[in-house]
Each structure stands twice: as C-alpha cells, then as structure tokens.
Short mmCIF file of C-alpha atoms in Angstrom, two decimals:
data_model
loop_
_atom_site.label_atom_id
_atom_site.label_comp_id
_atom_site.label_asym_id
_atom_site.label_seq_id
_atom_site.Cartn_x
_atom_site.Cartn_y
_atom_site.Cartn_z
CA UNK A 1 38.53 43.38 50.76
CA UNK A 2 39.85 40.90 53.22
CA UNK A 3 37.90 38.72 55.33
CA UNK A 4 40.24 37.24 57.71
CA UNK A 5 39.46 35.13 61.19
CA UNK A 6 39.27 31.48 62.11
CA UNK A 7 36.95 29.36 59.73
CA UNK A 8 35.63 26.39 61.01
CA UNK A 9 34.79 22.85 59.75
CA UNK A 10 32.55 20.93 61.22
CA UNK A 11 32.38 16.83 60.59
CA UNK A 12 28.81 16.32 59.34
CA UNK A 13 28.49 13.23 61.42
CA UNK A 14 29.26 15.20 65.06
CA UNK A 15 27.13 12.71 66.64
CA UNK A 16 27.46 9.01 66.37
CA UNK A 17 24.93 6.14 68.24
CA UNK A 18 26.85 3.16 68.49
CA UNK A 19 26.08 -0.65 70.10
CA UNK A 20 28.78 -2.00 72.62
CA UNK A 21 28.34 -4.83 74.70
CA UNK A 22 29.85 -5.09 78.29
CA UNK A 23 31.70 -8.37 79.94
CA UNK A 24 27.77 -9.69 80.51
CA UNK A 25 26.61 -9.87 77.10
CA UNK A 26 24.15 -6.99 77.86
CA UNK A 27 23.39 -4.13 74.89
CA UNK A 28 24.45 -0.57 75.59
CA UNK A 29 23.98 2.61 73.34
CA UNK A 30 26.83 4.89 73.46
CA UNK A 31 26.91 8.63 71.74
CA UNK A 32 30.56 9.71 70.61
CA UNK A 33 29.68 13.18 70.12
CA UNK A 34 32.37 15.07 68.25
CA UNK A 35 33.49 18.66 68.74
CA UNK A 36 34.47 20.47 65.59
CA UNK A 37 37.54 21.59 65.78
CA UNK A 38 38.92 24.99 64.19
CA UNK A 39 41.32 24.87 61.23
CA UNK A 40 44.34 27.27 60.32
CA UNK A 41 43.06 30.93 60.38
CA UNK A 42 42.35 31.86 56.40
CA UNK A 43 42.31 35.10 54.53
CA UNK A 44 39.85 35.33 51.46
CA UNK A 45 40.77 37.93 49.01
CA UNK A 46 37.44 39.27 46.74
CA UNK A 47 38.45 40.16 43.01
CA UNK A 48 38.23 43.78 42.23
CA UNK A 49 34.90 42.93 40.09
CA UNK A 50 33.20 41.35 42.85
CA UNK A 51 34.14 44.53 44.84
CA UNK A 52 32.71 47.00 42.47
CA UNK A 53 29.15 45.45 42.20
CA UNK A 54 29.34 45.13 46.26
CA UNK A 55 30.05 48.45 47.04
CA UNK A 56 29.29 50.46 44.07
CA UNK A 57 25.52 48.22 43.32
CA UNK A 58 25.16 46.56 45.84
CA UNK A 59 25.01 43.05 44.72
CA UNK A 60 27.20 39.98 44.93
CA UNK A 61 25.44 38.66 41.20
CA UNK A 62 27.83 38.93 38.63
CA UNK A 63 24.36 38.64 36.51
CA UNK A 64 22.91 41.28 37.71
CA UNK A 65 25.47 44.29 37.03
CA UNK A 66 22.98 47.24 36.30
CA UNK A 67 23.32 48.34 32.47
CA UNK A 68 25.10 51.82 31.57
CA UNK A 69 22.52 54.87 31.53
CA UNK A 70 23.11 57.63 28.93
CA UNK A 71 24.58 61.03 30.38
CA UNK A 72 22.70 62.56 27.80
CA UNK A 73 19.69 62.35 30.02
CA UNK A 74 21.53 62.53 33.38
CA UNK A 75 20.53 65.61 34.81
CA UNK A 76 16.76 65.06 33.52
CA UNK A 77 15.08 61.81 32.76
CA UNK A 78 17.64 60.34 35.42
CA UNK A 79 18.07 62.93 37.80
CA UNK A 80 17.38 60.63 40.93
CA UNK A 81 19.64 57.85 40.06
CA UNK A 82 23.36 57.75 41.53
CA UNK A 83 26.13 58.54 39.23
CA UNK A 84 27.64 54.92 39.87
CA UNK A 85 24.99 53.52 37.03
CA UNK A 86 26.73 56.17 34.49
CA UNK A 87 29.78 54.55 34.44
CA UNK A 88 30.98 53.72 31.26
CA UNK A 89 31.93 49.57 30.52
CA UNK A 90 35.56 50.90 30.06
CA UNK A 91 34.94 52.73 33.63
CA UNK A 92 33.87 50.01 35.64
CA UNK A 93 36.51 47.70 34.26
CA UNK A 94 39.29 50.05 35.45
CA UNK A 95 37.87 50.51 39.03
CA UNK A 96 37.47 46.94 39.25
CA UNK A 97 41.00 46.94 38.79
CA UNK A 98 41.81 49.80 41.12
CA UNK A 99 39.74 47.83 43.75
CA UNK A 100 42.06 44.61 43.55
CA UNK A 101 44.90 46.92 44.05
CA UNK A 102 44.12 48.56 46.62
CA UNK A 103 43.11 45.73 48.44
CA UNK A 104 46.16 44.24 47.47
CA UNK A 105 47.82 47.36 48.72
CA UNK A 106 46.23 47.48 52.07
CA UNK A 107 44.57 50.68 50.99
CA UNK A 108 40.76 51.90 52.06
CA UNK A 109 38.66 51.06 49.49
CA UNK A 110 36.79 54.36 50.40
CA UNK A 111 39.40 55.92 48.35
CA UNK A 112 38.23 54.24 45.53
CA UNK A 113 34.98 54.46 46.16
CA UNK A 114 35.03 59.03 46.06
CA UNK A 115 36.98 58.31 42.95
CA UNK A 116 34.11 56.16 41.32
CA UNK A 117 31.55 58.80 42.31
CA UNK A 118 33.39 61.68 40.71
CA UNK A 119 33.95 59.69 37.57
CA UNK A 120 30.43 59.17 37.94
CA UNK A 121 29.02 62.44 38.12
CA UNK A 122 31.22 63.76 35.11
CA UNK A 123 29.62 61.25 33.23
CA UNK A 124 25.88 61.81 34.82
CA UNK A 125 26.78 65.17 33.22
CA UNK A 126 27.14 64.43 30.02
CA UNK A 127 30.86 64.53 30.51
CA UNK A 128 30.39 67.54 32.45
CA UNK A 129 29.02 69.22 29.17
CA UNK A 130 25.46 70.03 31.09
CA UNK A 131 27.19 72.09 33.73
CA UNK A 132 28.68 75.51 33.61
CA UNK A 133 32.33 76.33 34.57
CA UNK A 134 31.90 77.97 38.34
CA UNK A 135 34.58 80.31 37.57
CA UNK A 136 33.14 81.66 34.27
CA UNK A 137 32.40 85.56 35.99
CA UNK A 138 28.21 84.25 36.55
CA UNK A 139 28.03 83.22 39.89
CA UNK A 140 27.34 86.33 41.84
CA UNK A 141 27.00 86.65 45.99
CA UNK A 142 23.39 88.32 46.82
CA UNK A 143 25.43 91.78 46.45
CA UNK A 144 26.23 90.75 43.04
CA UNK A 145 29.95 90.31 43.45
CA UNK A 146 31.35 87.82 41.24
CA UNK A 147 32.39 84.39 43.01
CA UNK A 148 35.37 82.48 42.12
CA UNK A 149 36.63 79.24 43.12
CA UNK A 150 39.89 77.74 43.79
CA UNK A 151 41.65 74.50 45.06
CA UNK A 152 43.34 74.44 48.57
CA UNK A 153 47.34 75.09 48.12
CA UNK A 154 47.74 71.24 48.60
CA UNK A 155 45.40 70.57 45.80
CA UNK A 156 46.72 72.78 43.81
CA UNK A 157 50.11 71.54 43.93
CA UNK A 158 49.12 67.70 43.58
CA UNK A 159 46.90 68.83 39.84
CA UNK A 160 50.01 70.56 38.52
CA UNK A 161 52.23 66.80 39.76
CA UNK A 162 49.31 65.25 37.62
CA UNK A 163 49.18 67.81 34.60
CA UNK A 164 53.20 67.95 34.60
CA UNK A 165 53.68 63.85 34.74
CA UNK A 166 54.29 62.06 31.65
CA UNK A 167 51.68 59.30 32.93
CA UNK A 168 48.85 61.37 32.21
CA UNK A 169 49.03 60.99 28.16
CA UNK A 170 49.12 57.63 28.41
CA UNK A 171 46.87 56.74 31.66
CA UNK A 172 43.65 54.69 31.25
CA UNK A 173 42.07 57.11 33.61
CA UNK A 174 39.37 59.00 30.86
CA UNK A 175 41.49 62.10 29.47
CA UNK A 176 38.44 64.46 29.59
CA UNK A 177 37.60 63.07 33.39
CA UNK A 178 40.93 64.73 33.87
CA UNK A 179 40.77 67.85 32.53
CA UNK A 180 37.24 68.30 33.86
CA UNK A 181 37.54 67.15 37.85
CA UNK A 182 41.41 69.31 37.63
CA UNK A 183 40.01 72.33 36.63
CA UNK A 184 38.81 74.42 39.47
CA UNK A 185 36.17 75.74 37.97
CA UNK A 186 34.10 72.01 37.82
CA UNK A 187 36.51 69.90 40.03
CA UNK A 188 36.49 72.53 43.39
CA UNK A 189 33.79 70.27 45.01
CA UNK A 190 35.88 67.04 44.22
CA UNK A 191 34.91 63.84 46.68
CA UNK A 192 38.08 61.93 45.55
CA UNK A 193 41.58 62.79 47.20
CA UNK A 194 43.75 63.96 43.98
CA UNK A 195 47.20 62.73 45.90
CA UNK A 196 45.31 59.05 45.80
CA UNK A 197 43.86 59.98 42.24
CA UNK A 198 48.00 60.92 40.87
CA UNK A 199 48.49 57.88 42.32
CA UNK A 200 46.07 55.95 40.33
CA UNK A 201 46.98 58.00 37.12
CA UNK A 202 50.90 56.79 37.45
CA UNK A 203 49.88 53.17 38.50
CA UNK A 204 47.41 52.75 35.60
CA UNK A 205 49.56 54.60 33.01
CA UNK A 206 51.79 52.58 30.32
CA UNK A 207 54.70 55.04 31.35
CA UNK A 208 54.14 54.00 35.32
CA UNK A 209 56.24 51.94 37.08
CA UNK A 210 53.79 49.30 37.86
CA UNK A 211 56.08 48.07 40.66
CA UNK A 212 55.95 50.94 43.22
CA UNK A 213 53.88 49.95 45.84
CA UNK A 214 50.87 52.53 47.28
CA UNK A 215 51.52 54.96 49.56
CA UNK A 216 50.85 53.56 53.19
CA UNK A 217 48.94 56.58 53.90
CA UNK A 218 45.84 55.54 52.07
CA UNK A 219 45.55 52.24 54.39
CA UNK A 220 42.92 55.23 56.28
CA UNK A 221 40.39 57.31 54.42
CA UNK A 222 40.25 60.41 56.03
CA UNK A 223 37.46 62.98 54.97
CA UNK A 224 39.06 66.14 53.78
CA UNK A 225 36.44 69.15 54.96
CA UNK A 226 36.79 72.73 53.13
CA UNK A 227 39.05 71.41 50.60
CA UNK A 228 38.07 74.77 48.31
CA UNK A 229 38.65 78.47 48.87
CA UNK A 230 35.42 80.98 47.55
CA UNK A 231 36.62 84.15 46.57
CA UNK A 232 34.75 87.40 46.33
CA UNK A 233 35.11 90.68 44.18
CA UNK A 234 35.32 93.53 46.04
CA UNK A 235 32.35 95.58 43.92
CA UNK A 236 29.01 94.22 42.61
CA UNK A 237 29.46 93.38 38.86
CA UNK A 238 28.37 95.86 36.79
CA UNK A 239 26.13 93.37 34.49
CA UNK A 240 24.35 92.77 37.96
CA UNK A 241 20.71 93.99 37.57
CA UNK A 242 18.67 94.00 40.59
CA UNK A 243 14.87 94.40 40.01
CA UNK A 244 14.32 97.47 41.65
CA UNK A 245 11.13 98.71 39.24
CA UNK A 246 8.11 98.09 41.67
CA UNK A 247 8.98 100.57 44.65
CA UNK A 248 5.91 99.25 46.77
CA UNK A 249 7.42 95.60 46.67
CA UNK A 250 10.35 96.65 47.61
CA UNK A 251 8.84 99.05 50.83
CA UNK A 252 6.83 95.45 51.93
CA UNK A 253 9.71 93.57 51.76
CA UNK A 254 12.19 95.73 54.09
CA UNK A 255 8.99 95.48 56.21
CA UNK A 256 8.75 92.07 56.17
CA UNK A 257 12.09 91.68 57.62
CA UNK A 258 11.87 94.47 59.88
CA UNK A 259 8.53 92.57 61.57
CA UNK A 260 10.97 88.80 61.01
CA UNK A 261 13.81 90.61 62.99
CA UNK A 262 11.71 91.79 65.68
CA UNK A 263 9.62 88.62 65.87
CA UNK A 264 11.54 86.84 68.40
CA UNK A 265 10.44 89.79 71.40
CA UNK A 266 7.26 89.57 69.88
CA UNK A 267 6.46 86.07 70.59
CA UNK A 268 8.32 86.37 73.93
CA UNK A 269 6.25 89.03 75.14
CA UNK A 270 2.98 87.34 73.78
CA UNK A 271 3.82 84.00 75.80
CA UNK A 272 5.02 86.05 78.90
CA UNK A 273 1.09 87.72 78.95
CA UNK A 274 -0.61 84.86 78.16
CA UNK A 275 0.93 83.40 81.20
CA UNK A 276 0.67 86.02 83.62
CA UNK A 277 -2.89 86.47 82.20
CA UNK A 278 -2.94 90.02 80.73
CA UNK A 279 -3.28 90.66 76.59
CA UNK A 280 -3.42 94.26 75.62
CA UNK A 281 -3.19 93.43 71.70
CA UNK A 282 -5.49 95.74 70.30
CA UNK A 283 -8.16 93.85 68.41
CA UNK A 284 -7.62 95.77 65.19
CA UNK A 285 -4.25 95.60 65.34
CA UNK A 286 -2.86 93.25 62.31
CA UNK A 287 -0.25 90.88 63.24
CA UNK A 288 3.15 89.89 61.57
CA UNK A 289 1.76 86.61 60.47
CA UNK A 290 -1.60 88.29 58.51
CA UNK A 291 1.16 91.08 57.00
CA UNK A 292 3.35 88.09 55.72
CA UNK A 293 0.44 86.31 53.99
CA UNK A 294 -0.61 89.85 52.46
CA UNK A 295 3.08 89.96 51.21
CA UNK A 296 3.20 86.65 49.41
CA UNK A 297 -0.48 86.77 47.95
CA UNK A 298 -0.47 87.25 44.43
CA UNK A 299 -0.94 90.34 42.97
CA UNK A 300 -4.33 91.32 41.79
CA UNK A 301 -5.20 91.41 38.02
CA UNK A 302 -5.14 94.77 36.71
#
C-alpha cells in the first residue's frame, strides 16, 4: 500500500522573539514568524508483513500478530472466529509476500485479501476435512432432486490453466489448498478470483518466471456475483424419504399454508372493517393465528 501526497516539515522554532534597536537607542521586540514550507511530494511503500497484520488483524504491532488456532476445532470450539487466525506460519509468510507484490505491482490488495480468506477457511476446516464434497449425490432440492454444482465456463477454464501448468508441483501455494478450493464440489463458493490465484501459483512457483510483471487488470478488484451454476436432476432421488407416516400432520400442515396464502385478504379485509366500523367475525370463529399456535404445540403424551 502506497501512501503518496505532499509531507510537510515544519521548523520547530516557527516563531522567533528577537531585540532590535532603532537609530534612537530605543528597545523593540520583533516576531519572525516562519511558515513551514512543503518538501518534495514522497511515496511510502509498507512491507508485505506490515500489510498482512493491517488488513488481515488489524494491527500495526509486529508484537502483537495473533497466534495460529488449530483447524481441528474450527468449526466447533472456534466457530465465531474469522478464518484469517487459521492461517498457518508458512501461510501468512507467503501472503505477506503476495502483499509486497502486489503493491509493487499496482494491484488491489483486495485480491489478496479473498485469497487469504479462502486459504483461511480450508484451514478453519480442518483442511477442508470437516466439510462434505457438495457434489457427492446428498444435497437434495425440497423435491428431493439431487443438486450439483459447477464452476462458471471462465472458471472452469482458468482451474484446468492451473491443474495443466507445470508451476503447480512446485508452487508454495499449499498443494491440498489447491486441490480443495479447484474442485467444484468445495471450491464453487470461492471468494478469491482463480485468474489472480494462477497468477499467484506461477509467480510463487520455482518453475515461474519471476520476471513477468502482473496483469494490469488486477490494479481494480471487481466482485464477481453468481460465479457458480446449481444444477438439478430431473426426478427426486430414489434414496429420498419424505416422512409421510402421521397423515393428520400432514392434513394441518397443507392447512397451515392454505390459511398463510390467504392471509394477506384476510388482514386487508380486517383493517378495511375496523375502519369503516363494521366486524362481522363471528365470536367463535378461530382465527389463523390460534390455528398456527395449535399447529406448532407439542404433541400430547400418549
């Protein structure tokens, strides 16, 4: 990050009392006041440590770098902490570095920032071992047609650059951060851009050419809405069991949403007699609020 702009210096001694005396001999006080006066216009460059702890922790003290929490207990004991404070020494190190080159590169540090917070989920995960694979044939609509997941066509093409390049066996980027956030299945709700990410994998690779210079294009972080396609089977699985055993239940609840559905007039024509003054609601007459409560109250013990 770049702070650039005219800095200042100011002469500690601005103002200065001095004694003169005129052709009469008599004692005057002067003040030589001194404006300061603006040097050369400086750029300060921050190191790519100092940016991770600023925008990843949120601290300028090198001292006070939050220790490494286990991912082994990420999705329990530390469910409420962000993924940043699962990132791995060896982690933080490299997007330190990926911080100085991007600034160095002109690039949005954004970019590096979705990066660190994918990195830092899969490791929040237990390196994505405490999640299932979306695309394993369980995740069912409320029909019970299987759901699938897929990358965008752009995606799609930029994981098979990254899985085809010869940088990838040798990149310091984690190899099972890879294979996990380029698999559909885990990486479909990815916050990173993978065309910034292949170029991070080249860059930090020993088979990169460390010379080629980022892509301008990343100098603006652009979100990247709907980057995932959902796709549906046609037929409700056939493992799909719907709890269908308590025919009552089931009668209440299509009743329930018949009364929800016609709610709406309900209400309308409730607030349109109450105005005018006329109420012909029968006093034994149970309303749709009493029926709902009846629905959701526990059933007796038998």
């Amino acid at each position: 990050m770049k702070v650039e702009g005219p800095i200042s210096t100011y002469n500690q001694g601005a103002k200065q009392v001095s004694d003169t005396q005129d052709g009469i001999g008599v004692v005057k006080r002067t003040n030589d006041v001194r404006m300061p006066q603006p040097s050369e216009s400086t750029s300060v460059s921050l190191s790519g440590k100092a940016l991770l702890l600023s925008r990843l922790f949120l601290t300028e003290d090198i001292t006070s770098e939050p220790s490494v929490l286990s991912g082994s207990k990420g999705m329990n004991e530390y469910g409420m902490m962000l993924p940043h404070n699962f990132l791995t020494q060896d982690d933080r190190n490299l997007l330190a570095d990926m911080y100085e080159f991007s600034q160095e590169q002109g690039a949005d540090l954004k970019h590096v920032d979705r990066l660190a917070w994918d990195i830092g989920l899969y490791r929040q995960r237990n390196n994505g071992e405490a999640v299932a694979n979306f695309n394993d044939g369980r995740s069912y609509d409320l029909e019970g047609r299987v759901r699938t997941a897929s990358f965008t066509d752009e995606d799609a093409a930029t994981v098979e650059h990254i899985q085809s390049s010869g940088d990838i066996s040798s990149t310091r980027l984690d190899k099972g951060f890879l294979n996990y956030i380029l698999d559909p299945g885990y990486g479909f709700t990815h916050s990173s851009d993978f065309e910034f990410l292949e170029q991070m994998v080249s860059r930090f690779s020993t088979n990169g050419n460390d010379t080629t210079p980022l892509d301008p294009k990343f100098s603006t972080f652009v979100y990247k809405a709907n980057n995932y396609v959902i796709h549906t089977t046609d037929e409700p699985a056939a493992d799909f069991v719907r709890n269908t055993s308590n025919a009552e239940e089931e009668a209440s609840r299509e009743a329930l949403v018949a009364d929800a559905k016609a709610l709406p007039q309900q209400l309308n024509k409730s607030l349109l007699e109450a105005f005018i003054g006329k109420n012909d609601e029968k006093p034994t007459e149970r309303s749709f609020i009493m029926k709902m409560f009846d629905w959701l109250k526990p059933p007796a013990n038998k």
